[in-house]
Amino acid sequence: MTPTTAIRRFRIVLGLFIVGLIVSGVTAFPLLPEMKLLAGWLGVGDAVSPAGHDGLTFWILTVKCGLEDMYGQYPWIAYGTDWLAFAHIVIALFFIGPLIKPREARSAIWTGIAACFLVIPLALICGPVRGIPLYWRLIDCSFGVLGSVPLFYCLSLLRDVSPPSEEQR
């Protein structure tokens, strides 16, 4: 592959990764409307309690009802998820430099890969403490694993752009 083709592919893949980070961040703002929509899609939108439900519908209703209670009595707690959304957007900004100058991107890509893999211990350690079901924690872990795939691909494309210097090895 020519260096020009490798850079083009690198920018496309990294650009999609950036968009994914931004979209996942922005979706942390409207949590309650999203949960109401999801409950509606599952046919339990009118339920006022998770009682009598099981599996995924139980969990979706638990989250929806919890958010309704929290927003009703303690709306300031949602400020934490606002910061989560902001953090995703800020993390995406750190990949703008590599998008512009791919040849200097290795350290940012490796940092992104490390962050992806750190999702796994976070989900597996903090999830049980917060009462998150195992299947939900595994979904969270999959985002870390799947997020690393385009970054590893970008790293492999950088080999076609220029060989790593002694410092980068």
mmCIF file of C-alpha atoms in Angstrom:
data_model
loop_
_atom_site.group_PDB
_atom_site.id
_atom_site.type_symbol
_atom_site.label_atom_id
_atom_site.label_comp_id
_atom_site.label_asym_id
_atom_site.label_seq_id
_atom_site.Cartn_x
_atom_site.Cartn_y
_atom_site.Cartn_z
ATOM 1 C CA MET A 1 0.000 0.000 0.000
ATOM 2 C CA THR A 2 1.311 3.427 -0.838
ATOM 3 C CA PRO A 3 1.872 5.964 1.930
ATOM 4 C CA THR A 4 -0.850 8.202 0.423
ATOM 5 C CA THR A 5 -3.402 5.374 0.498
ATOM 6 C CA ALA A 6 -2.396 4.435 4.045
ATOM 7 C CA ILE A 7 -2.813 8.029 5.234
ATOM 8 C CA ARG A 8 -6.218 8.285 3.548
ATOM 9 C CA ARG A 9 -7.411 5.063 5.198
ATOM 10 C CA PHE A 10 -5.920 6.163 8.531
ATOM 11 C CA ARG A 11 -7.850 9.434 8.394
ATOM 12 C CA ILE A 12 -11.116 7.741 7.444
ATOM 13 C CA VAL A 13 -10.872 5.148 10.229
ATOM 14 C CA LEU A 14 -9.690 7.632 12.852
ATOM 15 C CA GLY A 15 -12.376 10.090 11.733
ATOM 16 C CA LEU A 16 -15.036 7.414 12.268
ATOM 17 C CA PHE A 17 -13.539 6.676 15.683
ATOM 18 C CA ILE A 18 -13.769 10.389 16.573
ATOM 19 C CA VAL A 19 -17.388 10.531 15.387
ATOM 20 C CA GLY A 20 -18.153 7.428 17.483
ATOM 21 C CA LEU A 21 -16.707 9.063 20.581
ATOM 22 C CA ILE A 22 -18.709 12.239 20.009
ATOM 23 C CA VAL A 23 -21.959 10.386 19.321
ATOM 24 C CA SER A 24 -21.532 8.172 22.383
ATOM 25 C CA GLY A 25 -20.847 11.298 24.429
ATOM 26 C CA VAL A 26 -23.810 13.250 23.133
ATOM 27 C CA THR A 27 -26.138 10.331 23.899
ATOM 28 C CA ALA A 28 -25.259 10.695 27.604
ATOM 29 C CA PHE A 29 -27.174 14.002 27.739
ATOM 30 C CA PRO A 30 -30.786 12.814 27.044
ATOM 31 C CA LEU A 31 -30.750 9.626 29.135
ATOM 32 C CA LEU A 32 -34.386 9.680 30.257
ATOM 33 C CA PRO A 33 -35.879 10.335 26.802
ATOM 34 C CA GLU A 34 -33.639 7.567 25.423
ATOM 35 C CA MET A 35 -34.776 5.105 28.094
ATOM 36 C CA LYS A 36 -38.428 5.996 27.484
ATOM 37 C CA LEU A 37 -37.905 5.410 23.770
ATOM 38 C CA LEU A 38 -36.171 2.080 24.415
ATOM 39 C CA ALA A 39 -38.919 0.981 26.818
ATOM 40 C CA GLY A 40 -41.466 1.876 24.143
ATOM 41 C CA TRP A 41 -39.596 -0.190 21.537
ATOM 42 C CA LEU A 42 -39.616 -3.134 23.952
ATOM 43 C CA GLY A 43 -43.376 -2.727 24.439
ATOM 44 C CA VAL A 44 -43.147 -1.715 28.108
ATOM 45 C CA GLY A 45 -43.240 2.062 27.714
ATOM 46 C CA ASP A 46 -46.356 2.447 29.869
ATOM 47 C CA ALA A 47 -44.988 0.381 32.773
ATOM 48 C CA VAL A 48 -44.530 2.390 35.960
ATOM 49 C CA SER A 49 -42.370 -0.242 37.670
ATOM 50 C CA PRO A 50 -40.006 -3.045 36.703
ATOM 51 C CA ALA A 51 -42.046 -5.435 38.885
ATOM 52 C CA GLY A 52 -43.431 -8.343 36.925
ATOM 53 C CA HIS A 53 -40.764 -8.098 34.240
ATOM 54 C CA ASP A 54 -37.517 -9.973 33.831
ATOM 55 C CA GLY A 55 -34.293 -9.924 31.871
ATOM 56 C CA LEU A 56 -33.623 -6.944 29.641
ATOM 57 C CA THR A 57 -37.066 -5.368 30.101
ATOM 58 C CA PHE A 58 -36.635 -5.518 33.887
ATOM 59 C CA TRP A 59 -33.279 -3.729 33.623
ATOM 60 C CA ILE A 60 -34.499 -1.102 31.127
ATOM 61 C CA LEU A 61 -37.513 -0.344 33.336
ATOM 62 C CA THR A 62 -35.292 -0.237 36.433
ATOM 63 C CA VAL A 63 -33.082 2.365 34.759
ATOM 64 C CA LYS A 64 -36.034 4.339 33.339
ATOM 65 C CA CYS A 65 -37.852 4.440 36.691
ATOM 66 C CA GLY A 66 -34.626 5.300 38.512
ATOM 67 C CA LEU A 67 -33.963 8.185 36.145
ATOM 68 C CA GLU A 68 -37.547 9.444 36.511
ATOM 69 C CA ASP A 69 -37.200 9.404 40.303
ATOM 70 C CA MET A 70 -33.748 10.996 40.214
ATOM 71 C CA TYR A 71 -34.723 13.760 37.761
ATOM 72 C CA GLY A 72 -37.882 14.426 39.788
ATOM 73 C CA GLN A 73 -36.199 14.690 43.185
ATOM 74 C CA TYR A 74 -32.479 15.210 42.523
ATOM 75 C CA PRO A 75 -31.988 16.633 39.018
ATOM 76 C CA TRP A 76 -28.491 17.853 39.892
ATOM 77 C CA ILE A 77 -27.213 14.240 39.892
ATOM 78 C CA ALA A 78 -27.592 14.256 36.097
ATOM 79 C CA TYR A 79 -24.764 16.790 36.051
ATOM 80 C CA GLY A 80 -22.424 13.789 36.444
ATOM 81 C CA THR A 81 -23.584 12.306 33.146
ATOM 82 C CA ASP A 82 -23.255 15.740 31.560
ATOM 83 C CA TRP A 83 -19.576 15.589 32.522
ATOM 84 C CA LEU A 84 -19.376 12.065 31.114
ATOM 85 C CA ALA A 85 -20.695 13.370 27.800
ATOM 86 C CA PHE A 86 -18.239 16.248 27.889
ATOM 87 C CA ALA A 87 -15.361 13.851 28.611
ATOM 88 C CA HIS A 88 -16.167 11.799 25.509
ATOM 89 C CA ILE A 89 -16.100 14.938 23.400
ATOM 90 C CA VAL A 90 -12.809 16.075 24.956
ATOM 91 C CA ILE A 91 -11.238 12.646 24.389
ATOM 92 C CA ALA A 92 -12.305 12.869 20.743
ATOM 93 C CA LEU A 93 -10.481 16.208 20.484
ATOM 94 C CA PHE A 94 -7.213 14.512 21.436
ATOM 95 C CA PHE A 95 -7.407 12.546 18.182
ATOM 96 C CA ILE A 96 -7.657 15.676 16.001
ATOM 97 C CA GLY A 97 -3.853 16.134 16.064
ATOM 98 C CA PRO A 98 -3.229 12.577 14.824
ATOM 99 C CA LEU A 99 -5.906 13.105 12.182
ATOM 100 C CA ILE A 100 -4.003 16.129 10.895
ATOM 101 C CA LYS A 101 -0.486 14.693 11.332
ATOM 102 C CA PRO A 102 -0.744 10.888 11.119
ATOM 103 C CA ARG A 103 3.021 10.355 11.139
ATOM 104 C CA GLU A 104 3.147 11.748 14.688
ATOM 105 C CA ALA A 105 0.156 9.759 15.932
ATOM 106 C CA ARG A 106 1.640 6.650 17.527
ATOM 107 C CA SER A 107 1.582 7.812 21.149
ATOM 108 C CA ALA A 108 -2.014 9.080 20.898
ATOM 109 C CA ILE A 109 -3.127 5.827 19.272
ATOM 110 C CA TRP A 110 -1.412 3.728 21.966
ATOM 111 C CA THR A 111 -3.017 5.893 24.670
ATOM 112 C CA GLY A 112 -6.408 5.344 23.038
ATOM 113 C CA ILE A 113 -5.821 1.579 22.959
ATOM 114 C CA ALA A 114 -4.865 1.611 26.643
ATOM 115 C CA ALA A 115 -8.014 3.589 27.475
ATOM 116 C CA CYS A 116 -10.126 1.089 25.524
ATOM 117 C CA PHE A 117 -8.722 -1.841 27.461
ATOM 118 C CA LEU A 118 -9.084 -0.025 30.792
ATOM 119 C CA VAL A 119 -12.844 -0.047 30.221
ATOM 120 C CA ILE A 120 -12.776 -3.770 31.069
ATOM 121 C CA PRO A 121 -11.471 -3.606 34.661
ATOM 122 C CA LEU A 122 -13.600 -0.520 35.325
ATOM 123 C CA ALA A 123 -16.768 -2.331 34.248
ATOM 124 C CA LEU A 124 -15.871 -5.559 36.023
ATOM 125 C CA ILE A 125 -14.850 -3.863 39.285
ATOM 126 C CA CYS A 126 -17.260 -0.927 39.567
ATOM 127 C CA GLY A 127 -20.241 -2.624 37.899
ATOM 128 C CA PRO A 128 -20.971 -5.054 40.736
ATOM 129 C CA VAL A 129 -20.491 -2.290 43.301
ATOM 130 C CA ARG A 130 -23.204 -0.263 41.525
ATOM 131 C CA GLY A 131 -25.517 -3.250 41.000
ATOM 132 C CA ILE A 132 -25.066 -3.395 37.228
ATOM 133 C CA PRO A 133 -26.083 -6.800 35.788
ATOM 134 C CA LEU A 134 -23.293 -8.937 34.337
ATOM 135 C CA TYR A 135 -24.673 -8.862 30.787
ATOM 136 C CA TRP A 136 -24.709 -5.046 30.878
ATOM 137 C CA ARG A 137 -21.112 -4.979 32.141
ATOM 138 C CA LEU A 138 -20.118 -7.307 29.297
ATOM 139 C CA ILE A 139 -21.757 -4.923 26.817
ATOM 140 C CA ASP A 140 -19.696 -2.110 28.339
ATOM 141 C CA CYS A 141 -16.551 -4.251 28.045
ATOM 142 C CA SER A 142 -17.330 -4.908 24.384
ATOM 143 C CA PHE A 143 -17.169 -1.161 23.687
ATOM 144 C CA GLY A 144 -13.602 -1.137 24.959
ATOM 145 C CA VAL A 145 -12.627 -4.161 22.902
ATOM 146 C CA LEU A 146 -14.417 -2.966 19.756
ATOM 147 C CA GLY A 147 -13.025 0.546 20.186
ATOM 148 C CA SER A 148 -9.498 -0.809 20.110
ATOM 149 C CA VAL A 149 -9.995 -2.511 16.719
ATOM 150 C CA PRO A 150 -9.947 0.668 14.584
ATOM 151 C CA LEU A 151 -7.052 2.010 16.652
ATOM 152 C CA PHE A 152 -4.983 -1.141 16.078
ATOM 153 C CA TYR A 153 -5.824 -0.851 12.375
ATOM 154 C CA CYS A 154 -4.655 2.776 12.390
ATOM 155 C CA LEU A 155 -1.433 1.662 14.064
ATOM 156 C CA SER A 156 -0.887 -0.940 11.349
ATOM 157 C CA LEU A 157 -1.504 1.693 8.663
ATOM 158 C CA LEU A 158 1.193 3.874 10.206
ATOM 159 C CA ARG A 159 3.727 1.143 9.400
ATOM 160 C CA ASP A 160 3.011 1.791 5.716
ATOM 161 C CA VAL A 161 3.374 5.546 6.157
ATOM 162 C CA SER A 162 6.813 5.606 7.728
ATOM 163 C CA PRO A 163 8.878 3.188 9.781
ATOM 164 C CA PRO A 164 8.872 3.907 13.543
ATOM 165 C CA SER A 165 11.886 5.754 14.860
ATOM 166 C CA GLU A 166 13.969 4.363 17.730
ATOM 167 C CA GLU A 167 11.899 6.398 20.202
ATOM 168 C CA GLN A 168 8.623 4.969 18.887
ATOM 169 C CA ARG A 169 9.694 1.303 19.171
#
